[in-house]
CSV table of C-alpha atoms and ligand atoms in Angstrom, one decimal:
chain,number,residue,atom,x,y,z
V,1,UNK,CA,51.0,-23.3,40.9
V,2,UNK,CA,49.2,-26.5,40.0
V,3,UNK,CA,50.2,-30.1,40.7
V,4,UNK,CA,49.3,-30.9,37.0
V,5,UNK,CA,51.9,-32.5,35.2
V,6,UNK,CA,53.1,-31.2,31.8
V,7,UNK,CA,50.6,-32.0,29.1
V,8,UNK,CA,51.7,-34.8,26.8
V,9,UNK,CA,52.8,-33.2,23.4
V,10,UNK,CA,51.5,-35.4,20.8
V,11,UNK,CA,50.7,-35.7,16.9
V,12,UNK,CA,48.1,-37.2,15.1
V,13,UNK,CA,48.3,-38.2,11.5
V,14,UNK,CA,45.6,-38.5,9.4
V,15,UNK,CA,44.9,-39.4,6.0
V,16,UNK,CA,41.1,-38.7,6.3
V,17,UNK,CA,37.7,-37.8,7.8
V,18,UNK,CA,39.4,-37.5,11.2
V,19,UNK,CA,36.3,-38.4,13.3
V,20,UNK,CA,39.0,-40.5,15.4
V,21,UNK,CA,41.2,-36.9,15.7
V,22,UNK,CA,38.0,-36.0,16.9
V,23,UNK,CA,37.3,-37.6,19.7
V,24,UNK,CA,40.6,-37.6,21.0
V,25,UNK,CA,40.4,-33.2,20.3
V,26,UNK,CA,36.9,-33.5,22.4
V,27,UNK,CA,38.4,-35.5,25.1
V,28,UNK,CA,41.3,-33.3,25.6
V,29,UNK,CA,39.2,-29.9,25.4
V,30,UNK,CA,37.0,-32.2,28.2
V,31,UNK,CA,40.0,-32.3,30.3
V,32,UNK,CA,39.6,-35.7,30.6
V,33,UNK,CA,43.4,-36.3,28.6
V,34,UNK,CA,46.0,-34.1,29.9
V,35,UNK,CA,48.0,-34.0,26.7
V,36,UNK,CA,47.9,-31.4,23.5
V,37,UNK,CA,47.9,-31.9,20.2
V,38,UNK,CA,50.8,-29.6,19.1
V,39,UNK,CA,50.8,-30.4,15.0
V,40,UNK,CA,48.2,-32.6,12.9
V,41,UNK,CA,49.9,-34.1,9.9
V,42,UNK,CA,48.4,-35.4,6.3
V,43,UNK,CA,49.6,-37.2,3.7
V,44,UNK,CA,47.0,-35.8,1.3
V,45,UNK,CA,46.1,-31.9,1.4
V,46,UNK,CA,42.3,-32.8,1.1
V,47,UNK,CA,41.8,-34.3,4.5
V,48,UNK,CA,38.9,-33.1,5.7
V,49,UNK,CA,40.9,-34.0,9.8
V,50,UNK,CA,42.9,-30.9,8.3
V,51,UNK,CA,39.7,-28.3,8.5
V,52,UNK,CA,38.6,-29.9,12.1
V,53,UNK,CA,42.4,-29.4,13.2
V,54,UNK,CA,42.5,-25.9,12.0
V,55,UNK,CA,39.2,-25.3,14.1
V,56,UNK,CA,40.3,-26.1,17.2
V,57,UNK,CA,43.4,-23.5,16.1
V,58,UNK,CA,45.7,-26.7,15.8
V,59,UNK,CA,48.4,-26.2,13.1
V,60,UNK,CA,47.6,-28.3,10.6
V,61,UNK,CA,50.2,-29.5,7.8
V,62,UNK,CA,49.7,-31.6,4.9
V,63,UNK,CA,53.4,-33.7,4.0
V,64,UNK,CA,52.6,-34.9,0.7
V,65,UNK,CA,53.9,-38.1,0.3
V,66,UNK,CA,54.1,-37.7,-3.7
V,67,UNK,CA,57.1,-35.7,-3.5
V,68,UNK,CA,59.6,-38.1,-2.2
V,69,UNK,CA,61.1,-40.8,-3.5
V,70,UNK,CA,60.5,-43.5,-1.5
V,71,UNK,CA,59.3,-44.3,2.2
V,72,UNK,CA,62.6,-43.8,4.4
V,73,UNK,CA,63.1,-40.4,2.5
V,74,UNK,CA,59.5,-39.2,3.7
V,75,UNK,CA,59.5,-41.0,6.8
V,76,UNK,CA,63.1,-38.9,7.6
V,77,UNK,CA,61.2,-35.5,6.7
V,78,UNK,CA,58.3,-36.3,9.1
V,79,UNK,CA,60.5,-37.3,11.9
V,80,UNK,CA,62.3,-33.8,11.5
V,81,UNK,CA,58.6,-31.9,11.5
V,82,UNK,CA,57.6,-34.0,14.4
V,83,UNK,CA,61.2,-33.3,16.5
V,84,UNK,CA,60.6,-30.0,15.5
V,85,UNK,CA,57.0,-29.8,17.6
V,86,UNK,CA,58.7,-31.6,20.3
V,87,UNK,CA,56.4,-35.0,20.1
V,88,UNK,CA,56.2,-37.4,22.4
V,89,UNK,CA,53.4,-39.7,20.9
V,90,UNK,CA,52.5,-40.0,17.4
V,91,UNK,CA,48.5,-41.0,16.6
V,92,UNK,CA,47.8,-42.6,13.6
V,93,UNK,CA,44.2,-41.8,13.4
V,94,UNK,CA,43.6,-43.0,9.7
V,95,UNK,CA,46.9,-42.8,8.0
V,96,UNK,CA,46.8,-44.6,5.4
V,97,UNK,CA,50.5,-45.2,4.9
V,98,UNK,CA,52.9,-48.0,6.3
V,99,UNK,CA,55.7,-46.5,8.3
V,100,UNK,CA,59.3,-47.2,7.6
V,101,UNK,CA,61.6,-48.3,10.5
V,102,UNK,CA,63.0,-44.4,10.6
V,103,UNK,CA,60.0,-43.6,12.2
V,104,UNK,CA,59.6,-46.6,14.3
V,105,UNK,CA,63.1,-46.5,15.5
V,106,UNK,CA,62.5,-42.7,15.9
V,107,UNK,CA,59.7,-43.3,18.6
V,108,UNK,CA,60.1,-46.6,20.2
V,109,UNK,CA,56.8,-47.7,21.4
V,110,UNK,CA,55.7,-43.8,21.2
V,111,UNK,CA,53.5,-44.9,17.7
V,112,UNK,CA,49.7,-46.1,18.3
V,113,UNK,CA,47.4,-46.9,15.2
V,114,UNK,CA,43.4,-47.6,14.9
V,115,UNK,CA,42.7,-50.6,13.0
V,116,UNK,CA,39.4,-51.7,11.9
V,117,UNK,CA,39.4,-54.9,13.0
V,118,UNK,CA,40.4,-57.7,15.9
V,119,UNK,CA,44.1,-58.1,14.9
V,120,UNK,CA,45.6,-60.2,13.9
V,121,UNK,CA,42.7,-60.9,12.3
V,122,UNK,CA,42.0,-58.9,8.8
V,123,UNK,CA,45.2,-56.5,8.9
V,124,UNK,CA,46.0,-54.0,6.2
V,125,UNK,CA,43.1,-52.5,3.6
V,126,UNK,CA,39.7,-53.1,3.6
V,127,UNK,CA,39.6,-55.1,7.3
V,128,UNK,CA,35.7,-54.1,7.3
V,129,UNK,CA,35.1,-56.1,3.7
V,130,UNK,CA,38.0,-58.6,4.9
V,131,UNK,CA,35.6,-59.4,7.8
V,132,UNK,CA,32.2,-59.5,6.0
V,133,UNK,CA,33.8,-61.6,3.1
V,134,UNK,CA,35.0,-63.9,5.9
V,135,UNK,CA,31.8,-64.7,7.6
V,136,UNK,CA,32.9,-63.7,11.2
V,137,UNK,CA,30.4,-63.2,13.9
V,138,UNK,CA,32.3,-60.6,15.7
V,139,UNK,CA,34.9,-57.8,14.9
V,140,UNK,CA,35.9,-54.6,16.2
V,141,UNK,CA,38.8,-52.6,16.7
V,142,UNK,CA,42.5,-52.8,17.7
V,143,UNK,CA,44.7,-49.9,19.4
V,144,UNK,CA,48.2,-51.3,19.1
V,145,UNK,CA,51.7,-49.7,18.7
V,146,UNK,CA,53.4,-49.6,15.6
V,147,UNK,CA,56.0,-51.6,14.6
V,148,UNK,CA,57.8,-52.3,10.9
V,149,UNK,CA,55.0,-54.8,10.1
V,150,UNK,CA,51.9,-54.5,8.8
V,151,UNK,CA,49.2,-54.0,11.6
V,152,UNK,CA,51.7,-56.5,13.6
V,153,UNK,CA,53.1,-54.3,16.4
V,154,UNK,CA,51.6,-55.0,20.8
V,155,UNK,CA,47.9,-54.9,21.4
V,156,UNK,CA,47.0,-51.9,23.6
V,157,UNK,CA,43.2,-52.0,24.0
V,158,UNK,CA,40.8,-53.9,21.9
V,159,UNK,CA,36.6,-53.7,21.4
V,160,UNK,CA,33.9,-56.1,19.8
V,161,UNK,CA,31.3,-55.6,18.2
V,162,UNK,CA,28.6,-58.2,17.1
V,163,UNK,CA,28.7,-59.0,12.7
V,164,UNK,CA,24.9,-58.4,11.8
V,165,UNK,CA,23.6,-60.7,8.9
V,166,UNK,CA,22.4,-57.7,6.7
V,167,UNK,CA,25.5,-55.9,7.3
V,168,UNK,CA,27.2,-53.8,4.6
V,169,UNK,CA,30.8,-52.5,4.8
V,170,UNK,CA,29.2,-49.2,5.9
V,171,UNK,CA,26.8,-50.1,8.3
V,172,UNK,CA,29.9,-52.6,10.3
V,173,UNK,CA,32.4,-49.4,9.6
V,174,UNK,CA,29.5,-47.0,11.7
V,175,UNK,CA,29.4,-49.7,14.3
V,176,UNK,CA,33.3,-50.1,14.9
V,177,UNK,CA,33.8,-46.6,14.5
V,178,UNK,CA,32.0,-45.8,17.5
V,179,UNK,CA,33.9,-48.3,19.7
V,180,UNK,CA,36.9,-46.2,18.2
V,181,UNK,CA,35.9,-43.3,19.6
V,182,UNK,CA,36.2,-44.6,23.2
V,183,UNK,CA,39.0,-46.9,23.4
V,184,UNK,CA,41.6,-44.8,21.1
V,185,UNK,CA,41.5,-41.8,23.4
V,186,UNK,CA,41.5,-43.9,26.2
V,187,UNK,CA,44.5,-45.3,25.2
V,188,UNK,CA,45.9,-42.1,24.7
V,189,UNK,CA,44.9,-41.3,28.7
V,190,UNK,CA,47.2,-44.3,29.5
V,191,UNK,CA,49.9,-43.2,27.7
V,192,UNK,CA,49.8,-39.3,29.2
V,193,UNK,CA,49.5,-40.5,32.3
V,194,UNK,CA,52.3,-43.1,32.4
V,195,UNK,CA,50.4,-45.9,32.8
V,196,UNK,CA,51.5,-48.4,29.9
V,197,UNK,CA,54.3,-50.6,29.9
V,198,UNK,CA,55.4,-53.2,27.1
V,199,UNK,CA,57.5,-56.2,27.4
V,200,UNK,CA,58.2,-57.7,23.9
V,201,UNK,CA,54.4,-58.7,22.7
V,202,UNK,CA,52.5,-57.8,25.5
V,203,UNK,CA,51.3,-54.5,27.1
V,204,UNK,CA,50.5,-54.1,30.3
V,205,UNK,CA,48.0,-51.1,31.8
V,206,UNK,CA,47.8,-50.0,35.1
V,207,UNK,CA,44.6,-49.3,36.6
M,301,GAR,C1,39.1,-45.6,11.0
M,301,GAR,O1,38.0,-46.4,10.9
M,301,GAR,C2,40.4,-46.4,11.2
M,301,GAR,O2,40.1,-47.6,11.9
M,301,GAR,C3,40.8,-46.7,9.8
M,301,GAR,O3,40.5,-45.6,9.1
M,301,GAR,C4,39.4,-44.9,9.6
M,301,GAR,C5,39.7,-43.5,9.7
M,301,GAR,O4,38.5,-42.8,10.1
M,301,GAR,N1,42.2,-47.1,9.7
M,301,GAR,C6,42.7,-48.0,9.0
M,301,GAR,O5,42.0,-48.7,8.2
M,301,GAR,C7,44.2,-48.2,9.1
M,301,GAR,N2,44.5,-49.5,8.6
M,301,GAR,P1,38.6,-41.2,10.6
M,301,GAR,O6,39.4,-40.5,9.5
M,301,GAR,O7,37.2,-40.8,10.6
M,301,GAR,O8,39.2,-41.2,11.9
């Protein structure tokens, strides 16, 4: 018998390219993050994350958000899929949808999104543009749990990257992006391996 704990069950929801789902699916085939990755969820049926989830023989669902009537309603049907698969940590890995408090009440502190951007700097759509428009030197990216606001919820693990003066929205997107692909599943080690607390805004990590 092996000392391993139990894998971490989680979900990832995406609403896109799913080059974050990526990383995390790599790491976790790596061994490196003792979790699995029992249901990937989309909001839109043409996610390409969908076909890379299906590749790595993930079951892959697509919970069309046109359907309901509003955001609690929808938010109520995904928290029954995800109960259903047994999750214990929901991934935003570019969902492009603002949860309702039925999910965030449903996993307290069990939510982490990607955003594009040094929070609270440039939340919401668009944080690339947001940035360039500004005129920052820096950026980066934010891991941070979820709460009802907007982008708003305790700051996991953060990454900078320098603002280039010929930058486009593209070329700052490839340049976060990478960073993303390190520190999300990192932050998803931390959590399957117990080692992230929160008290009220701040999160603590243990080495
Ligand atoms: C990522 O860059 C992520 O930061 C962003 O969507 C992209 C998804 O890429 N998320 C947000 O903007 C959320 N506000 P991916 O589908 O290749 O992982």
């Amino acid at each position: 018998m092996s000392d391993q704990p139990q894998p971490l069950v989680l979900a990832v929801l995406v609403s896109g390219n799913g080059s974050n789902l990526q990383s995390i699916i790599d790491r976790i085939d790596a061994g490196t993050i003792n979790a699995r990755i029992a249901c990937v969820v989309s909001n839109t049926p043409d996610a390409h994350a969908l076909l890379r989830a299906r590749r790595h023989g993930i079951p892959a669902l697509t919970h069309d958000n046109s359907t309901y009537g509003n955001r609690k309603e929808y938010d109520a049907a995904l928290v029954k899929i995800l109960a259903g698969y047994g999750v214990k940590l929901v991934v935003l890995a570019g969902f492009m949808r603002i949860l309702s408090e039925v999910m965030v009440t449903a996993f307290p502190h069990a939510i982490m999104n990607i955003h594009p951007a040094l929070l609270p700097a440039f939340p919401g759509l668009h944080a690339q543009r947001q940035a360039l428009e500004y005129g920052v030197r820096y950026s980066g990216c934010t891991v941070h749990f979820v709460d009802c606001g907007t982008d708003t919820g305790p700051i996991i693990i953060q990454s900078v990257v320098p603002v280039m003066q010929d930058d486009t929205e593209e070329s700052l997107s490839r340049r976060i992006q990478k960073e993303e692909h390190q520190v999300f599943p990192e932050a998803v080690r931390l959590f399957a391996e117990g080692k992230i607390s929160v008290n009220g805004r701040h999160v603590h990590l243990l080495a």
